[in-house]
Amino acid sequence: MKKDSAISPFTKKVLKIITSIPAGRVTTYGIIALHAGSSRGARQVARILHSSSRKYDLPWHRVINKDGMISLNPGAGYELQKQLLQEEGVVFDYKDRVDFDFFLWWPGESFTLNKN
DNA sequence: CTCGTGACTCCCG
DNA sequence: TCGGGAGCCACGA
């Protein structure tokens, strides 16, 4: 059997996680990177999103930064991502931030409102 | 092979 | 509180 590894294990893990994000939920680059094996790999996650989303159809719009905001600059996809998230029911507050208490999703968790 | 860059995050002043 | 600088590692050319 062939391995589809033209990609690294890290990348593969990242892709798996991203494709596992349920609609109407969001996660952060750092969380994905952490589950992929690199707590510092947040940038790589972003890069993988770029590379992969261009070839595959990943729900890249469900990935945002740690502040709960869209990292993309206006004109670079910001409006698109925001719209896509709103289409799925994600709500932005007056500061354009997503409420993590309701929309943050962690790999491996079905729903679980992770409140302390 | 090497070099440059980046949809991030953390630390410090 | 907010801004700037450094680190990190994978992918593309």
Tab-separated table of N, CA and C (backbone and C1' of nucleotides) in Angstrom:
chain	number	residue	atom	x	y	z
A	1	MET	N	0.805	-1.177	0.000
A	1	MET	CA	0.000	0.000	0.000
A	1	MET	C	0.852	1.245	0.000
A	2	LYS	N	0.353	2.178	-0.636
A	2	LYS	CA	1.132	3.408	-0.739
A	2	LYS	C	0.776	4.357	0.403
A	3	LYS	N	1.740	5.037	0.819
A	3	LYS	CA	1.466	6.068	1.795
A	3	LYS	C	1.318	7.386	1.070
A	4	ASP	N	0.358	8.140	1.497
A	4	ASP	CA	0.099	9.417	0.829
A	4	ASP	C	1.066	10.470	1.320
A	5	SER	N	2.194	9.994	1.880
A	5	SER	CA	3.098	10.941	2.464
A	5	SER	C	4.010	11.606	1.468
A	6	ALA	N	3.409	12.506	0.767
A	6	ALA	CA	4.239	13.495	0.126
A	6	ALA	C	4.328	14.595	1.154
A	7	ILE	N	3.570	14.366	2.240
A	7	ILE	CA	3.497	15.361	3.297
A	7	ILE	C	4.068	14.815	4.597
A	8	SER	N	4.461	15.691	5.453
A	8	SER	CA	5.051	15.289	6.726
A	8	SER	C	3.975	14.860	7.719
A	9	PRO	N	4.363	14.089	8.710
A	9	PRO	CA	3.425	13.637	9.737
A	9	PRO	C	2.727	14.812	10.414
A	10	PHE	N	3.498	15.824	10.625
A	10	PHE	CA	2.935	17.027	11.240
A	10	PHE	C	1.816	17.602	10.382
A	11	THR	N	2.102	17.729	9.126
A	11	THR	CA	1.113	18.262	8.193
A	11	THR	C	-0.120	17.371	8.137
A	12	LYS	N	0.130	16.089	8.098
A	12	LYS	CA	-0.967	15.146	8.028
A	12	LYS	C	-1.880	15.267	9.242
A	13	LYS	N	-1.251	15.401	10.388
A	13	LYS	CA	-2.012	15.534	11.625
A	13	LYS	C	-2.827	16.817	11.619
A	14	VAL	N	-2.200	17.853	11.166
A	14	VAL	CA	-2.874	19.149	11.093
A	14	VAL	C	-4.091	19.068	10.174
A	15	LEU	N	-3.893	18.455	9.037
A	15	LEU	CA	-4.995	18.325	8.085
A	15	LEU	C	-6.136	17.519	8.691
A	16	LYS	N	-5.772	16.463	9.399
A	16	LYS	CA	-6.781	15.620	10.016
A	16	LYS	C	-7.609	16.398	11.027
A	17	ILE	N	-6.912	17.171	11.810
A	17	ILE	CA	-7.596	17.970	12.827
A	17	ILE	C	-8.516	19.009	12.192
A	18	ILE	N	-7.990	19.672	11.206
A	18	ILE	CA	-8.769	20.727	10.551
A	18	ILE	C	-10.031	20.168	9.910
A	19	THR	N	-9.871	19.042	9.272
A	19	THR	CA	-11.036	18.433	8.624
A	19	THR	C	-12.017	17.872	9.644
A	20	SER	N	-11.568	17.775	10.881
A	20	SER	CA	-12.430	17.236	11.935
A	20	SER	C	-13.208	18.322	12.659
A	21	ILE	N	-12.911	19.543	12.330
A	21	ILE	CA	-13.610	20.645	12.999
A	21	ILE	C	-15.068	20.679	12.539
A	22	PRO	N	-15.984	20.545	13.482
A	22	PRO	CA	-17.406	20.560	13.131
A	22	PRO	C	-17.848	21.960	12.719
A	23	ALA	N	-18.864	21.997	11.887
A	23	ALA	CA	-19.374	23.288	11.441
A	23	ALA	C	-19.940	24.066	12.610
A	24	GLY	N	-19.765	25.333	12.571
A	24	GLY	CA	-20.279	26.174	13.638
A	24	GLY	C	-19.335	26.244	14.821
A	25	ARG	N	-18.165	25.651	14.654
A	25	ARG	CA	-17.166	25.716	15.719
A	25	ARG	C	-15.871	26.256	15.156
A	26	VAL	N	-15.021	26.770	16.015
A	26	VAL	CA	-13.740	27.298	15.571
A	26	VAL	C	-12.628	26.795	16.480
A	27	THR	N	-11.427	26.881	16.016
A	27	THR	CA	-10.270	26.528	16.845
A	27	THR	C	-9.119	27.452	16.473
A	28	THR	N	-8.035	27.334	17.193
A	28	THR	CA	-6.935	28.255	16.950
A	28	THR	C	-5.727	27.529	16.364
A	29	TYR	N	-4.843	28.290	15.784
A	29	TYR	CA	-3.624	27.733	15.199
A	29	TYR	C	-2.796	27.036	16.290
A	30	GLY	N	-2.719	27.687	17.425
A	30	GLY	CA	-1.918	27.146	18.515
A	30	GLY	C	-2.421	25.801	18.994
A	31	ILE	N	-3.745	25.664	19.093
A	31	ILE	CA	-4.332	24.408	19.544
A	31	ILE	C	-4.027	23.293	18.547
A	32	ILE	N	-4.204	23.597	17.295
A	32	ILE	CA	-3.923	22.613	16.260
A	32	ILE	C	-2.456	22.200	16.292
A	33	ALA	N	-1.601	23.192	16.379
A	33	ALA	CA	-0.165	22.932	16.412
A	33	ALA	C	0.200	22.079	17.621
A	34	LEU	N	-0.433	22.390	18.723
A	34	LEU	CA	-0.157	21.666	19.950
A	34	LEU	C	-0.531	20.193	19.806
A	35	HIS	N	-1.688	19.940	19.241
A	35	HIS	CA	-2.137	18.558	19.037
A	35	HIS	C	-1.368	17.863	17.924
A	36	ALA	N	-0.759	18.652	17.086
A	36	ALA	CA	0.022	18.077	15.988
A	36	ALA	C	1.447	17.793	16.433
A	37	GLY	N	1.790	18.281	17.603
A	37	GLY	CA	3.101	17.977	18.134
A	37	GLY	C	4.021	19.161	18.321
A	38	SER	N	3.580	20.332	17.909
A	38	SER	CA	4.432	21.511	18.084
A	38	SER	C	3.661	22.668	18.677
A	39	SER	N	3.979	22.996	19.898
A	39	SER	CA	3.310	24.122	20.534
A	39	SER	C	3.738	25.426	19.874
A	40	ARG	N	4.846	25.363	19.170
A	40	ARG	CA	5.346	26.565	18.492
A	40	ARG	C	5.040	26.523	17.005
A	41	GLY	N	4.288	25.550	16.611
A	41	GLY	CA	4.062	25.363	15.179
A	41	GLY	C	2.856	26.099	14.641
A	42	ALA	N	2.380	27.049	15.385
A	42	ALA	CA	1.193	27.778	14.952
A	42	ALA	C	1.369	28.370	13.555
A	43	ARG	N	2.521	28.899	13.313
A	43	ARG	CA	2.775	29.511	11.999
A	43	ARG	C	2.765	28.465	10.912
A	44	GLN	N	3.267	27.315	11.264
A	44	GLN	CA	3.304	26.237	10.284
A	44	GLN	C	1.890	25.802	9.938
A	45	VAL	N	1.036	25.798	10.950
A	45	VAL	CA	-0.363	25.449	10.712
A	45	VAL	C	-0.961	26.409	9.692
A	46	ALA	N	-0.690	27.652	9.891
A	46	ALA	CA	-1.184	28.670	8.958
A	46	ALA	C	-0.640	28.427	7.562
A	47	ARG	N	0.603	28.104	7.511
A	47	ARG	CA	1.229	27.849	6.207
A	47	ARG	C	0.631	26.612	5.543
A	48	ILE	N	0.399	25.594	6.346
A	48	ILE	CA	-0.208	24.374	5.828
A	48	ILE	C	-1.612	24.667	5.321
A	49	LEU	N	-2.310	25.497	6.049
A	49	LEU	CA	-3.639	25.882	5.611
A	49	LEU	C	-3.582	26.498	4.228
A	50	HIS	N	-2.617	27.354	4.032
A	50	HIS	CA	-2.458	28.000	2.732
A	50	HIS	C	-2.176	26.975	1.649
A	51	SER	N	-1.197	26.164	1.903
A	51	SER	CA	-0.787	25.180	0.900
A	51	SER	C	-1.896	24.174	0.610
A	52	SER	N	-2.462	23.650	1.678
A	52	SER	CA	-3.442	22.593	1.525
A	52	SER	C	-4.781	23.101	1.004
A	53	SER	N	-5.203	24.229	1.545
A	53	SER	CA	-6.506	24.741	1.144
A	53	SER	C	-6.511	25.098	-0.329
A	54	ARG	N	-5.319	25.347	-0.842
A	54	ARG	CA	-5.228	25.702	-2.254
A	54	ARG	C	-5.374	24.459	-3.133
A	55	LYS	N	-5.042	23.319	-2.577
A	55	LYS	CA	-5.139	22.076	-3.336
A	55	LYS	C	-6.349	21.254	-2.913
A	56	TYR	N	-6.582	21.252	-1.622
A	56	TYR	CA	-7.732	20.528	-1.107
A	56	TYR	C	-8.766	21.545	-0.623
A	57	ASP	N	-9.939	21.043	-0.301
A	57	ASP	CA	-10.958	21.965	0.196
A	57	ASP	C	-11.091	21.821	1.706
A	58	LEU	N	-10.266	22.534	2.394
A	58	LEU	CA	-10.293	22.490	3.843
A	58	LEU	C	-11.146	23.617	4.396
A	59	PRO	N	-11.755	23.371	5.548
A	59	PRO	CA	-12.519	24.430	6.225
A	59	PRO	C	-11.591	25.408	6.919
A	60	TRP	N	-10.770	26.020	6.139
A	60	TRP	CA	-9.753	26.930	6.670
A	60	TRP	C	-10.371	28.098	7.432
A	61	HIS	N	-11.589	28.399	7.101
A	61	HIS	CA	-12.227	29.549	7.737
A	61	HIS	C	-12.574	29.285	9.194
A	62	ARG	N	-12.495	27.999	9.593
A	62	ARG	CA	-12.804	27.678	10.986
A	62	ARG	C	-11.577	27.803	11.873
A	63	VAL	N	-10.508	28.238	11.315
A	63	VAL	CA	-9.277	28.418	12.092
A	63	VAL	C	-8.982	29.896	12.260
A	64	ILE	N	-8.915	30.319	13.502
A	64	ILE	CA	-8.653	31.721	13.801
A	64	ILE	C	-7.509	31.831	14.804
A	65	ASN	N	-7.136	33.034	15.155
A	65	ASN	CA	-6.011	33.190	16.071
A	65	ASN	C	-6.460	33.082	17.526
A	66	LYS	N	-5.489	33.188	18.389
A	66	LYS	CA	-5.726	32.927	19.790
A	66	LYS	C	-6.592	33.974	20.462
A	67	ASP	N	-6.712	35.104	19.854
A	67	ASP	CA	-7.523	36.185	20.407
A	67	ASP	C	-8.992	36.022	20.038
A	68	GLY	N	-9.280	34.977	19.273
A	68	GLY	CA	-10.652	34.767	18.852
A	68	GLY	C	-11.003	35.657	17.677
A	69	MET	N	-9.983	36.196	17.076
A	69	MET	CA	-10.212	37.083	15.932
A	69	MET	C	-9.609	36.504	14.660
A	70	ILE	N	-10.078	37.030	13.550
A	70	ILE	CA	-9.551	36.583	12.269
A	70	ILE	C	-8.213	37.264	12.002
A	71	SER	N	-7.235	36.461	11.689
A	71	SER	CA	-5.892	36.991	11.472
A	71	SER	C	-5.737	37.645	10.113
A	72	LEU	N	-6.575	37.238	9.202
A	72	LEU	CA	-6.472	37.783	7.855
A	72	LEU	C	-6.744	39.272	7.850
A	73	ASN	N	-6.043	39.961	7.005
A	73	ASN	CA	-6.257	41.392	6.883
A	73	ASN	C	-7.421	41.662	5.937
A	74	PRO	N	-8.111	42.757	6.171
A	74	PRO	CA	-9.205	43.140	5.285
A	74	PRO	C	-8.736	43.198	3.843
A	75	GLY	N	-9.424	42.493	3.003
A	75	GLY	CA	-9.021	42.462	1.601
A	75	GLY	C	-8.213	41.234	1.281
A	76	ALA	N	-7.728	40.571	2.331
A	76	ALA	CA	-6.919	39.371	2.129
A	76	ALA	C	-7.703	38.116	2.503
A	77	GLY	N	-9.003	38.290	2.692
A	77	GLY	CA	-9.809	37.140	3.017
A	77	GLY	C	-10.565	37.300	4.329
A	78	TYR	N	-10.285	38.364	5.004
A	78	TYR	CA	-10.919	38.616	6.299
A	78	TYR	C	-12.451	38.597	6.194
A	79	GLU	N	-12.953	39.363	5.272
A	79	GLU	CA	-14.404	39.453	5.116
A	79	GLU	C	-15.013	38.121	4.711
A	80	LEU	N	-14.281	37.410	3.877
A	80	LEU	CA	-14.754	36.105	3.426
A	80	LEU	C	-14.865	35.133	4.589
A	81	GLN	N	-13.806	35.056	5.360
A	81	GLN	CA	-13.796	34.139	6.490
A	81	GLN	C	-14.886	34.482	7.494
A	82	LYS	N	-15.031	35.749	7.777
A	82	LYS	CA	-16.040	36.185	8.723
A	82	LYS	C	-17.434	35.803	8.236
A	83	GLN	N	-17.648	35.997	6.961
A	83	GLN	CA	-18.952	35.672	6.392
A	83	GLN	C	-19.227	34.178	6.453
A	84	LEU	N	-18.213	33.387	6.109
A	84	LEU	CA	-18.362	31.939	6.133
A	84	LEU	C	-18.702	31.439	7.536
A	85	LEU	N	-18.040	32.019	8.531
A	85	LEU	CA	-18.302	31.622	9.907
A	85	LEU	C	-19.710	32.017	10.323
A	86	GLN	N	-20.107	33.200	9.922
A	86	GLN	CA	-21.459	33.660	10.260
A	86	GLN	C	-22.509	32.782	9.594
A	87	GLU	N	-22.164	32.270	8.421
A	87	GLU	CA	-23.070	31.363	7.715
A	87	GLU	C	-23.312	30.099	8.524
A	88	GLU	N	-22.282	29.720	9.297
A	88	GLU	CA	-22.375	28.499	10.097
A	88	GLU	C	-22.919	28.755	11.490
A	89	GLY	N	-23.196	30.012	11.779
A	89	GLY	CA	-23.805	30.330	13.063
A	89	GLY	C	-22.851	30.933	14.075
A	90	VAL	N	-21.603	31.108	13.671
A	90	VAL	CA	-20.638	31.709	14.584
A	90	VAL	C	-20.909	33.207	14.686
A	91	VAL	N	-20.906	33.685	15.909
A	91	VAL	CA	-21.240	35.087	16.138
A	91	VAL	C	-20.016	35.893	16.547
A	92	PHE	N	-19.887	37.061	15.982
A	92	PHE	CA	-18.800	37.957	16.349
A	92	PHE	C	-19.345	39.092	17.208
A	93	ASP	N	-18.585	39.452	18.219
A	93	ASP	CA	-19.053	40.538	19.068
A	93	ASP	C	-18.663	41.880	18.453
A	94	TYR	N	-18.900	42.929	19.194
A	94	TYR	CA	-18.651	44.252	18.637
A	94	TYR	C	-17.167	44.521	18.395
A	95	LYS	N	-16.338	43.630	18.930
A	95	LYS	CA	-14.902	43.756	18.692
A	95	LYS	C	-14.421	42.758	17.641
A	96	ASP	N	-15.386	42.174	16.933
A	96	ASP	CA	-15.062	41.181	15.912
A	96	ASP	C	-14.402	39.941	16.496
A	97	ARG	N	-14.733	39.659	17.739
A	97	ARG	CA	-14.163	38.478	18.372
A	97	ARG	C	-15.215	37.387	18.545
A	98	VAL	N	-14.741	36.139	18.479
A	98	VAL	CA	-15.630	34.999	18.648
A	98	VAL	C	-15.665	34.597	20.119
A	99	ASP	N	-16.837	34.249	20.602
A	99	ASP	CA	-16.987	33.835	21.987
A	99	ASP	C	-16.506	32.399	22.157
A	100	PHE	N	-15.314	32.252	22.719
A	100	PHE	CA	-14.718	30.934	22.878
A	100	PHE	C	-15.528	30.024	23.797
A	101	ASP	N	-16.280	30.617	24.691
A	101	ASP	CA	-17.052	29.809	25.631
A	101	ASP	C	-18.104	28.965	24.918
A	102	PHE	N	-18.457	29.375	23.722
A	102	PHE	CA	-19.479	28.648	22.982
A	102	PHE	C	-18.966	28.042	21.683
A	103	PHE	N	-17.976	28.665	21.084
A	103	PHE	CA	-17.580	28.244	19.731
A	103	PHE	C	-16.227	27.567	19.654
A	104	LEU	N	-15.427	27.668	20.697
A	104	LEU	CA	-14.112	27.036	20.654
A	104	LEU	C	-14.236	25.514	20.672
A	105	TRP	N	-13.516	24.895	19.775
A	105	TRP	CA	-13.540	23.432	19.678
A	105	TRP	C	-12.139	22.856	19.848
A	106	TRP	N	-12.071	21.784	20.624
A	106	TRP	CA	-10.791	21.120	20.815
A	106	TRP	C	-10.802	19.760	20.136
A	107	PRO	N	-9.711	19.397	19.492
A	107	PRO	CA	-9.599	18.097	18.822
A	107	PRO	C	-9.907	16.962	19.782
A	108	GLY	N	-10.800	16.091	19.393
A	108	GLY	CA	-11.116	14.944	20.216
A	108	GLY	C	-12.362	15.139	21.052
A	109	GLU	N	-12.837	16.350	21.131
A	109	GLU	CA	-14.031	16.597	21.921
A	109	GLU	C	-15.255	16.690	21.023
A	110	SER	N	-16.295	15.997	21.414
A	110	SER	CA	-17.513	16.057	20.608
A	110	SER	C	-18.214	17.379	20.801
A	111	PHE	N	-18.551	17.671	22.022
A	111	PHE	CA	-19.123	18.990	22.256
A	111	PHE	C	-18.541	19.594	23.533
A	112	THR	N	-19.015	19.146	24.682
A	112	THR	CA	-18.431	19.534	25.955
A	112	THR	C	-18.164	21.017	26.088
A	113	LEU	N	-19.049	21.648	26.772
A	113	LEU	CA	-18.839	23.052	27.045
A	113	LEU	C	-17.768	23.169	28.124
A	114	ASN	N	-16.561	23.381	27.682
A	114	ASN	CA	-15.448	23.333	28.626
A	114	ASN	C	-15.366	24.573	29.512
A	115	LYS	N	-16.248	24.593	30.439
A	115	LYS	CA	-16.161	25.672	31.431
A	115	LYS	C	-15.484	25.112	32.665
A	116	ASN	N	-14.793	25.953	33.392
A	116	ASN	CA	-14.113	25.446	34.570
A	116	ASN	C	-15.078	25.364	35.743
B	1	DC	P	18.912	17.628	1.457
B	1	DC	O5'	19.821	18.762	0.789
B	1	DC	C5'	21.178	18.544	0.481
B	1	DC	C4'	21.706	19.767	-0.254
B	1	DC	C3'	21.269	21.079	0.385
B	1	DC	O3'	22.323	21.530	1.202
B	1	DC	C1'	20.694	21.078	-1.932
B	2	DT	P	22.106	22.469	2.402
B	2	DT	O5'	21.746	23.873	1.722
B	2	DT	C5'	22.659	24.458	0.800
B	2	DT	C4'	22.137	25.822	0.334
B	2	DT	C3'	21.751	26.729	1.498
B	2	DT	O3'	22.131	28.072	1.206
B	2	DT	C1'	19.849	26.300	0.147
B	3	DC	P	21.882	29.194	2.370
B	3	DC	O5'	20.561	29.891	1.808
B	3	DC	C5'	20.513	30.334	0.451
B	3	DC	C4'	19.296	31.227	0.228
B	3	DC	C3'	18.940	32.102	1.424
B	3	DC	O3'	18.560	33.387	0.979
B	3	DC	C1'	17.138	30.626	0.932
B	4	DG	P	18.074	34.488	2.060
B	4	DG	O5'	16.494	34.392	1.847
B	4	DG	C5'	15.974	34.478	0.519
B	4	DG	C4'	14.449	34.557	0.565
B	4	DG	C3'	13.914	35.466	1.674
B	4	DG	O3'	12.828	36.232	1.178
B	4	DG	C1'	13.116	33.248	1.999
B	5	DT	P	12.133	37.329	2.101
B	5	DT	O5'	10.769	36.590	2.511
B	5	DT	C5'	9.947	36.062	1.460
B	5	DT	C4'	8.820	35.240	2.064
B	5	DT	C3'	8.098	35.961	3.208
B	5	DT	O3'	6.707	35.854	3.004
B	5	DT	C1'	8.766	33.792	3.885
B	6	DG	P	5.778	37.045	3.455
B	6	DG	O5'	4.749	36.175	4.321
B	6	DG	C5'	4.063	35.089	3.714
B	6	DG	C4'	3.606	34.123	4.800
B	6	DG	C3'	2.943	34.840	5.975
B	6	DG	O3'	1.672	34.247	6.270
B	6	DG	C1'	4.684	33.401	6.723
B	7	DA	P	0.406	34.927	5.476
B	7	DA	O5'	-0.847	34.610	6.403
B	7	DA	C5'	-1.480	35.631	7.132
B	7	DA	C4'	-2.384	35.011	8.166
B	7	DA	C3'	-1.707	33.917	8.977
B	7	DA	O3'	-2.080	34.018	10.344
B	7	DA	C1'	-3.576	33.038	7.821
B	8	DC	P	-1.194	34.966	11.299
B	8	DC	O5'	-0.558	33.832	12.213
B	8	DC	C5'	-1.229	32.608	12.477
B	8	DC	C4'	-0.712	32.012	13.769
B	8	DC	C3'	-1.212	32.733	15.015
B	8	DC	O3'	-1.511	31.769	16.033
B	8	DC	C1'	1.144	32.833	14.950
B	9	DT	P	-2.185	32.290	17.391
B	9	DT	O5'	-0.914	32.342	18.355
B	9	DT	C5'	-0.083	31.183	18.440
B	9	DT	C4'	1.075	31.436	19.389
B	9	DT	C3'	0.672	32.202	20.654
B	9	DT	O3'	1.084	31.463	21.796
B	9	DT	C1'	2.536	33.248	19.594
B	10	DC	P	0.792	32.035	23.247
B	10	DC	O5'	2.239	32.561	23.668
B	10	DC	C5'	3.371	31.717	23.475
B	10	DC	C4'	4.646	32.449	23.887
B	10	DC	C3'	4.523	33.194	25.212
B	10	DC	O3'	5.657	32.930	26.019
B	10	DC	C1'	5.198	34.687	23.488
B	11	DC	P	5.739	33.598	27.480
B	11	DC	O5'	6.776	34.782	27.236
B	11	DC	C5'	8.001	34.515	26.551
B	11	DC	C4'	8.873	35.765	26.507
B	11	DC	C3'	8.836	36.572	27.804
B	11	DC	O3'	10.144	37.013	28.132
B	11	DC	C1'	8.140	37.922	25.984
B	12	DC	P	10.353	37.832	29.515
B	12	DC	O5'	10.575	39.304	28.961
B	12	DC	C5'	11.568	39.537	27.960
B	12	DC	C4'	11.548	41.006	27.529
B	12	DC	C3'	11.556	41.964	28.713
B	12	DC	O3'	12.421	43.055	28.440
B	12	DC	C1'	9.677	42.377	27.347
B	13	DG	P	12.827	44.034	29.680
B	13	DG	O5'	12.269	45.430	29.138
B	13	DG	C5'	12.705	45.911	27.864
B	13	DG	C4'	11.911	47.161	27.476
B	13	DG	C3'	11.800	48.156	28.623
B	13	DG	O3'	12.022	49.489	28.161
B	13	DG	C1'	9.640	47.529	27.878
C	1	DT	P	-5.664	45.997	30.944
C	1	DT	O5'	-4.942	47.066	30.017
C	1	DT	C5'	-5.529	48.344	29.885
C	1	DT	C4'	-4.860	49.124	28.747
C	1	DT	C3'	-4.802	48.293	27.475
C	1	DT	O3'	-5.259	49.062	26.361
C	1	DT	C1'	-2.592	48.959	28.140
C	2	DC	P	-5.498	48.331	24.974
C	2	DC	O5'	-4.143	48.629	24.209
C	2	DC	C5'	-3.566	49.947	24.294
C	2	DC	C4'	-2.171	49.973	23.650
C	2	DC	C3'	-2.067	49.141	22.380
C	2	DC	O3'	-1.392	49.899	21.399
C	2	DC	C1'	-0.352	48.513	23.884
C	3	DG	P	-1.306	49.332	19.890
C	3	DG	O5'	0.289	49.258	19.731
C	3	DG	C5'	1.065	50.366	20.168
C	3	DG	C4'	2.560	50.053	20.022
C	3	DG	C3'	2.903	49.334	18.728
C	3	DG	O3'	4.078	49.909	18.164
C	3	DG	C1'	3.591	48.015	20.591
C	4	DG	P	4.615	49.436	16.753
C	4	DG	O5'	5.928	48.620	17.162
C	4	DG	C5'	6.922	49.266	17.971
C	4	DG	C4'	7.990	48.256	18.383
C	4	DG	C3'	8.545	47.440	17.216
C	4	DG	O3'	9.964	47.390	17.302
C	4	DG	C1'	7.728	45.985	18.901
C	5	DG	P	10.801	46.747	16.114
C	5	DG	O5'	11.319	45.407	16.821
C	5	DG	C5'	12.034	45.509	18.064
C	5	DG	C4'	12.357	44.116	18.590
C	5	DG	C3'	12.950	43.189	17.526
C	5	DG	O3'	14.095	42.526	18.058
C	5	DG	C1'	11.022	42.195	18.510
C	6	DA	P	14.967	41.592	17.102
C	6	DA	O5'	14.553	40.149	17.663
C	6	DA	C5'	14.604	39.912	19.071
C	6	DA	C4'	14.155	38.492	19.390
C	6	DA	C3'	14.738	37.438	18.448
C	6	DA	O3'	15.189	36.321	19.213
C	6	DA	C1'	12.360	37.332	18.436
C	7	DG	P	15.863	35.107	18.493
C	7	DG	O5'	14.681	34.018	18.544
C	7	DG	C5'	14.058	33.738	19.794
C	7	DG	C4'	13.016	32.634	19.634
C	7	DG	C3'	13.495	31.473	18.760
C	7	DG	O3'	13.110	30.241	19.382
C	7	DG	C1'	11.506	32.371	17.871
C	8	DC	P	13.831	28.892	18.879
C	8	DC	O5'	12.631	28.196	18.108
C	8	DC	C5'	11.343	28.073	18.708
C	8	DC	C4'	10.291	27.768	17.656
C	8	DC	C3'	10.799	26.847	16.554
C	8	DC	O3'	10.520	25.500	16.887
C	8	DC	C1'	9.588	28.701	15.635
C	9	DC	P	11.435	24.350	16.262
C	9	DC	O5'	10.680	24.065	14.893
C	9	DC	C5'	9.296	23.768	14.912
C	9	DC	C4'	8.735	23.829	13.507
C	9	DC	C3'	9.474	22.920	12.517
C	9	DC	O3'	8.519	22.202	11.771
C	9	DC	C1'	9.346	25.114	11.661
C	10	DA	P	8.950	20.890	11.006
C	10	DA	O5'	8.075	21.033	9.686
C	10	DA	C5'	6.684	21.306	9.801
C	10	DA	C4'	6.159	22.027	8.578
C	10	DA	C3'	6.556	21.334	7.266
C	10	DA	O3'	5.450	21.332	6.379
C	10	DA	C1'	7.341	23.584	7.273
C	11	DC	P	5.472	20.434	5.138
C	11	DC	O5'	5.396	21.554	4.010
C	11	DC	C5'	4.372	22.548	4.104
C	11	DC	C4'	4.578	23.620	3.041
C	11	DC	C3'	4.935	23.053	1.666
C	11	DC	O3'	4.236	23.764	0.661
C	11	DC	C1'	6.630	24.539	2.398
C	12	DG	P	4.253	23.194	-0.825
C	12	DG	O5'	4.982	24.418	-1.542
C	12	DG	C5'	4.455	25.739	-1.396
C	12	DG	C4'	5.350	26.744	-2.127
C	12	DG	C3'	5.755	26.278	-3.533
C	12	DG	O3'	5.717	27.372	-4.441
C	12	DG	C1'	7.693	26.617	-2.198
C	13	DA	P	6.009	27.061	-6.001
C	13	DA	O5'	7.456	27.697	-6.175
C	13	DA	C5'	7.710	29.031	-5.690
C	13	DA	C4'	9.148	29.455	-6.012
C	13	DA	C3'	9.619	28.980	-7.391
C	13	DA	O3'	10.443	29.968	-8.011
C	13	DA	C1'	11.010	28.075	-5.700
